[in-house]
Amino acid sequence: MPANSKYLTRSKWQRFAKISAGFVGGFLVSASLHIAIAAWFDRTNVIITASFTFFLTWSGLMVLSFLARNGWKLWALYIGVSLLFIAIVLLKNSLM
């Protein structure tokens, strides 16, 4: 049974924004999250844990990207969260 057409995205740009935000933006958020955690905690334990949790967070963010109404706002959110995690890493490095 096909999907109901009223729930599908008609704009090709929105479809591109959601797919690219899911793959690239989700990867950026997952990577920056794990780098921020590694900056504050023991790096060895974080790397071992990240081998499992990185894929889980990335796939979760990919699924969430298809639930969003606007792909460009989602891109802004993912970039903002990534910058927040990067700022946490820079704050840690400046305190040391």
C-alpha positions as a LaTeX table, in Angstrom:
\begin{tabular}{lrrr}
\hline
Residue & $x$ (\AA) & $y$ (\AA) & $z$ (\AA) \\
\hline
Met1 & 0.00 & 0.00 & 0.00 \\
Pro2 & 1.60 & 3.31 & $-1.02$ \\
Ala3 & 2.03 & 6.24 & 1.33 \\
Asn4 & $-0.67$ & 8.87 & 1.53 \\
Ser5 & 0.42 & 11.64 & $-0.84$ \\
Lys6 & $-0.62$ & 14.44 & 1.53 \\
Tyr7 & 2.19 & 13.39 & 3.91 \\
Leu8 & 4.93 & 13.33 & 1.26 \\
Thr9 & 7.26 & 16.24 & 0.58 \\
Arg10 & 6.55 & 17.73 & $-2.82$ \\
Ser11 & 9.46 & 20.15 & $-3.01$ \\
Lys12 & 12.68 & 18.65 & $-4.33$ \\
Trp13 & 14.73 & 21.17 & $-2.35$ \\
Gln14 & 13.05 & 20.19 & 0.90 \\
Arg15 & 13.61 & 16.53 & 0.11 \\
Phe16 & 17.29 & 17.26 & $-0.60$ \\
Ala17 & 17.58 & 19.28 & 2.63 \\
Lys18 & 16.07 & 16.48 & 4.73 \\
Ile19 & 18.19 & 13.74 & 3.19 \\
Ser20 & 21.43 & 15.73 & 3.40 \\
Ala21 & 20.64 & 16.87 & 6.95 \\
Gly22 & 20.02 & 13.27 & 7.91 \\
Phe23 & 23.30 & 11.97 & 6.53 \\
Val24 & 25.76 & 14.86 & 6.80 \\
Gly25 & 24.17 & 16.90 & 9.60 \\
Gly26 & 23.50 & 13.82 & 11.72 \\
Phe27 & 27.11 & 12.76 & 11.24 \\
Leu28 & 28.37 & 16.21 & 12.29 \\
Val29 & 26.23 & 16.24 & 15.42 \\
Ser30 & 27.23 & 12.70 & 16.37 \\
Ala31 & 30.92 & 13.38 & 15.81 \\
Ser32 & 30.93 & 16.68 & 17.67 \\
Leu33 & 28.99 & 15.12 & 20.57 \\
His34 & 31.51 & 12.35 & 21.00 \\
Ile35 & 34.45 & 14.72 & 20.65 \\
Ala36 & 32.94 & 16.96 & 23.34 \\
Ile37 & 32.45 & 13.98 & 25.64 \\
Ala38 & 36.03 & 12.85 & 24.98 \\
Ala39 & 37.30 & 16.31 & 25.88 \\
Trp40 & 35.81 & 16.11 & 29.38 \\
Phe41 & 36.14 & 12.41 & 30.19 \\
Asp42 & 38.69 & 9.64 & 29.74 \\
Arg43 & 39.39 & 9.41 & 26.00 \\
Thr44 & 39.97 & 5.66 & 25.96 \\
Asn45 & 36.61 & 4.85 & 27.48 \\
Val46 & 34.83 & 7.34 & 25.24 \\
Ile47 & 36.41 & 5.89 & 22.09 \\
Ile48 & 35.38 & 2.36 & 23.06 \\
Thr49 & 31.84 & 3.50 & 23.86 \\
Ala50 & 31.65 & 5.69 & 20.76 \\
Ser51 & 32.12 & 2.68 & 18.52 \\
Phe52 & 28.58 & 1.69 & 19.49 \\
Thr53 & 26.83 & 4.92 & 20.41 \\
Phe54 & 28.06 & 6.90 & 17.40 \\
Phe55 & 26.08 & 4.75 & 14.99 \\
Leu56 & 23.02 & 4.80 & 17.26 \\
Thr57 & 22.97 & 8.59 & 17.53 \\
Trp58 & 23.64 & 9.02 & 13.83 \\
Ser59 & 20.83 & 6.67 & 12.82 \\
Gly60 & 18.49 & 8.29 & 15.33 \\
Leu61 & 19.22 & 11.73 & 13.93 \\
Met62 & 18.64 & 10.41 & 10.40 \\
Val63 & 15.20 & 9.15 & 11.39 \\
Leu64 & 14.38 & 12.43 & 13.10 \\
Ser65 & 15.35 & 14.37 & 9.98 \\
Phe66 & 12.56 & 12.72 & 8.00 \\
Leu67 & 10.03 & 13.66 & 10.66 \\
Ala68 & 10.84 & 17.37 & 10.37 \\
Arg69 & 8.62 & 19.66 & 8.33 \\
Asn70 & 11.34 & 22.02 & 7.13 \\
Gly71 & 14.72 & 20.64 & 6.12 \\
Trp72 & 16.46 & 24.01 & 6.18 \\
Lys73 & 15.44 & 24.68 & 9.79 \\
Leu74 & 16.71 & 21.21 & 10.61 \\
Trp75 & 20.05 & 22.06 & 8.99 \\
Ala76 & 20.21 & 25.22 & 11.13 \\
Leu77 & 19.45 & 23.17 & 14.24 \\
Tyr78 & 22.08 & 20.53 & 13.46 \\
Ile79 & 24.74 & 23.15 & 12.70 \\
Gly80 & 23.85 & 25.06 & 15.87 \\
Val81 & 24.09 & 21.96 & 18.04 \\
Ser82 & 27.39 & 21.00 & 16.41 \\
Leu83 & 28.78 & 24.48 & 17.07 \\
Leu84 & 27.64 & 24.21 & 20.69 \\
Phe85 & 29.54 & 20.94 & 21.12 \\
Ile86 & 32.60 & 22.41 & 19.42 \\
Ala87 & 32.39 & 25.43 & 21.77 \\
Ile88 & 32.38 & 23.01 & 24.71 \\
Val89 & 35.58 & 21.43 & 23.40 \\
Leu90 & 37.19 & 24.84 & 22.91 \\
Leu91 & 36.13 & 25.89 & 26.41 \\
Lys92 & 37.75 & 22.80 & 27.86 \\
Asn93 & 40.96 & 23.43 & 25.90 \\
Ser94 & 41.10 & 27.07 & 26.99 \\
Leu95 & 40.69 & 26.10 & 30.66 \\
Met96 & 43.66 & 23.75 & 30.57 \\
\hline
\end{tabular}
